[in-house]
Amino acid sequence: MGILGGGAAGLTIASGAAQLGAKTLLIEKGKELGGDCLHFGCVPSKTLIRTANVYHLIKNAKHFGLPQVDLPPVDFKEVAKRIQSVISIIQKHDSEERFCKLGVRVEFGQATFVDEHNILLNGEKYSSKTWVIATGSSPSVPSIEGLDKTPYITNREIYSLERLPKTMIVLGAGPIAIEMAQAFCRLGTKVSVIQRSDQILTKEDKDMADQVMKVLSDEGVAFYLNTSVINTMEAGSEKEITIKRGEEVINVRGEIILVAMGRDANLNGLGLKDLDLDFDRAGIKVDHRLRTNQKHIFAAGDVTGEYQFTHAAGYEGGVVITNAIFHLPRRVDYTFFPWCTYTDPELASIGMNEKGAKAAGIKYSAWIEEFKDNDRSLAEGEHIGKIKMILDEREKPLGIQILGPHAGDLVSEWVAIMNGKVKLSTLASAVHPYPTLGEINKRVAGTFLSGKIFSERIKKGLKFFFNLKGRACEPLNRVITP
Ligand SMILES: Cc1cc2nc3c(=O)[nH]c(=O)nc-3n(C[C@H](O)[C@H](O)[C@H](O)COP(=O)(O)OP(=O)(O)OC[C@H]3O[C@@H](n4cnc5c(N)ncnc54)[C@H](O)[C@@H]3O)c2cc1C
């Protein structure tokens, strides 16, 4: 098997295929294995977010009954050093040596298909019965007047800045944009976010996304929603972006522009046109078994333009192995696919949200519990957020959204519940340790069920059979006179 791309998808497939006994060639264009997640994505972003959150906590020490601390400004070189040290630890796991030990031959360079079974790499021809394209994605750079002459950065440069920028303009308001906006704001940068639509994190329900935006606004991030970008230019030591909101024209200035406006599939140089493979700018077209229109060529991960997450790439890698190595017809199923945006508080999701249910014309009910009613949240000083459970007409969970502390971890219980088709009554009656954030999962199920258990019908039945006598106390309506 030949695999193009040594990121999350390619590495999963390479290690699985080699360990199952397939002769496996892995080709990576970059200098090292690991892909975007390790070098420019999940790992550096979550490391940076942790650093920013620690700084934010220290700055807000007085909210925890501690003395106020006057902190010196952040030295971003030190932050970048910590990021690189975390990457280098994980890099060992994704090393060429480790993959060679597993039986994978690793080659570095840009591979190009010469026909449907052969590729050219560094002047040599390699042949394989099965190929997998797992070349990932790159930041999409929109065609905005002046942007080609205005210096900007993307997720590839942001983790190795020489110093903390005083000001930053973020173009886009998806997960990458919003995570970075909060992290840099917490480190001390004055951040402005420019977004075309009326909502940040547009895939999420508006009420959840608006709550995230409120947190960031309160911390100092400036949002420009419902805007169109007219042009960008260099303005001395700064950059200037002119935007239009209705009839209003606004100039926003910043030391750095971060472009985070979606992703394009990495297809350049692969020679796909000559191969007659179905693809567009968003990605390579695949069927449910991740086969392209050339059935012996598979595609997995970001390059398909579908669910652009590391855990999606890993999952899809497993599906490719089952189809290509075991020759069993396994299909991808994203019904209960979870994800999380790592703002503070985090916003995690699994299954369908209200937006999705409305778009699909499904009748649903929404059940909400707030973190301000969770004892552990109060103890932690983390009282913002809520869990929203969406049930279908048969009262089965369609989806869950959690905005709150450690939401990404809390949603994992729902991964098991929804995939295992566990009844809500089982969750509600299962003992959870006290006091934990996880009790919110049990509680939302309990709130839904309590409407049924404590109904007038049940009460009447119990009164009839067991002669229950009813209330022992009526609410007092006393007027207190001084
Ligand atoms: C800032 C940021 C934060 C993110 N945070 C998260 C997160 O918290 N959680 C999460 O789940 N996901 C996150 N993601 C998304 C995640 O990084 C991607 O979904 C994941 O890396 C996709 O894996 P992949 O294998 O498809 O692609 P990649 O990991 O990008 O790997 C593709 C590899 O192919 C190589 N390549 C490209 N072209 C060729 C070629 N022609 N020949 C050979 N090799 C080639 C590339 O060099 C690269 O190494 C984040 C992304 C970004 C940008």
Coordinates of N, CA, C and O in Angstrom, one line a residue, residues 1 13 129-132 289 291 296 298 318-328:
M1 N 0.9 -1.2 0.0 CA 0.0 0.0 0.0 C 0.9 1.3 0.0 O 1.9 1.3 0.7
I13 N -3.1 4.9 9.0 CA -3.2 3.9 8.0 C -1.9 3.1 7.8 O -1.8 1.9 7.7
K129 N -0.5 -1.4 -5.6 CA -1.8 -1.8 -6.0 C -2.9 -0.9 -5.4 O -3.9 -0.6 -6.1
T130 N -2.6 -0.4 -4.2 CA -3.6 0.5 -3.5 C -2.9 1.8 -3.1 O -1.7 1.7 -2.6
W131 N -3.5 2.9 -3.3 CA -2.9 4.2 -2.9 C -3.9 4.9 -2.0 O -5.1 4.7 -2.1
V132 N -3.4 5.6 -1.0 CA -4.2 6.5 -0.2 C -3.7 7.9 -0.2 O -2.5 8.1 -0.1
R289 N -17.2 4.4 1.5 CA -16.1 3.6 1.9 C -14.7 4.3 1.7 O -13.7 3.7 1.8
R291 N -13.5 5.5 -1.0 CA -12.9 5.2 -2.2 C -13.1 6.4 -3.2 O -14.2 6.9 -3.2
H296 N -9.3 1.8 -6.4 CA -8.1 1.4 -5.7 C -7.4 2.6 -5.0 O -6.4 2.4 -4.4
F298 N -7.8 5.5 -2.4 CA -8.6 6.0 -1.2 C -8.2 7.4 -0.9 O -7.1 7.8 -1.2
G318 N -9.0 4.2 10.0 CA -9.5 2.8 10.4 C -10.4 2.3 9.3 O -10.4 1.1 9.0
V319 N -11.3 3.1 8.8 CA -12.2 2.7 7.7 C -11.5 2.3 6.5 O -11.8 1.3 5.8
V320 N -10.4 3.0 6.1 CA -9.6 2.7 4.9 C -8.9 1.3 5.1 O -9.0 0.5 4.3
I321 N -8.4 1.1 6.3 CA -7.7 -0.2 6.6 C -8.7 -1.3 6.4 O -8.4 -2.3 5.8
T322 N -9.9 -1.2 7.0 CA -10.9 -2.3 6.9 C -11.2 -2.6 5.4 O -11.3 -3.7 5.0
N323 N -11.4 -1.5 4.6 CA -11.8 -1.7 3.2 C -10.6 -2.2 2.4 O -10.8 -3.1 1.5
A324 N -9.4 -1.6 2.6 CA -8.3 -1.8 1.7 C -7.5 -3.1 2.1 O -7.0 -3.8 1.2
I325 N -7.4 -3.4 3.4 CA -6.6 -4.5 3.8 C -7.4 -5.7 4.1 O -7.2 -6.8 3.6
F326 N -8.5 -5.5 4.8 CA -9.4 -6.7 5.1 C -10.4 -6.9 4.0 O -11.1 -8.0 4.0
H327 N -10.5 -6.0 3.1 CA -11.5 -6.0 2.0 C -12.9 -6.3 2.5 O -13.7 -7.0 1.9
L328 N -13.2 -5.7 3.6 CA -14.6 -5.7 4.2 C -15.3 -4.4 3.9 O -14.6 -3.3 4.1

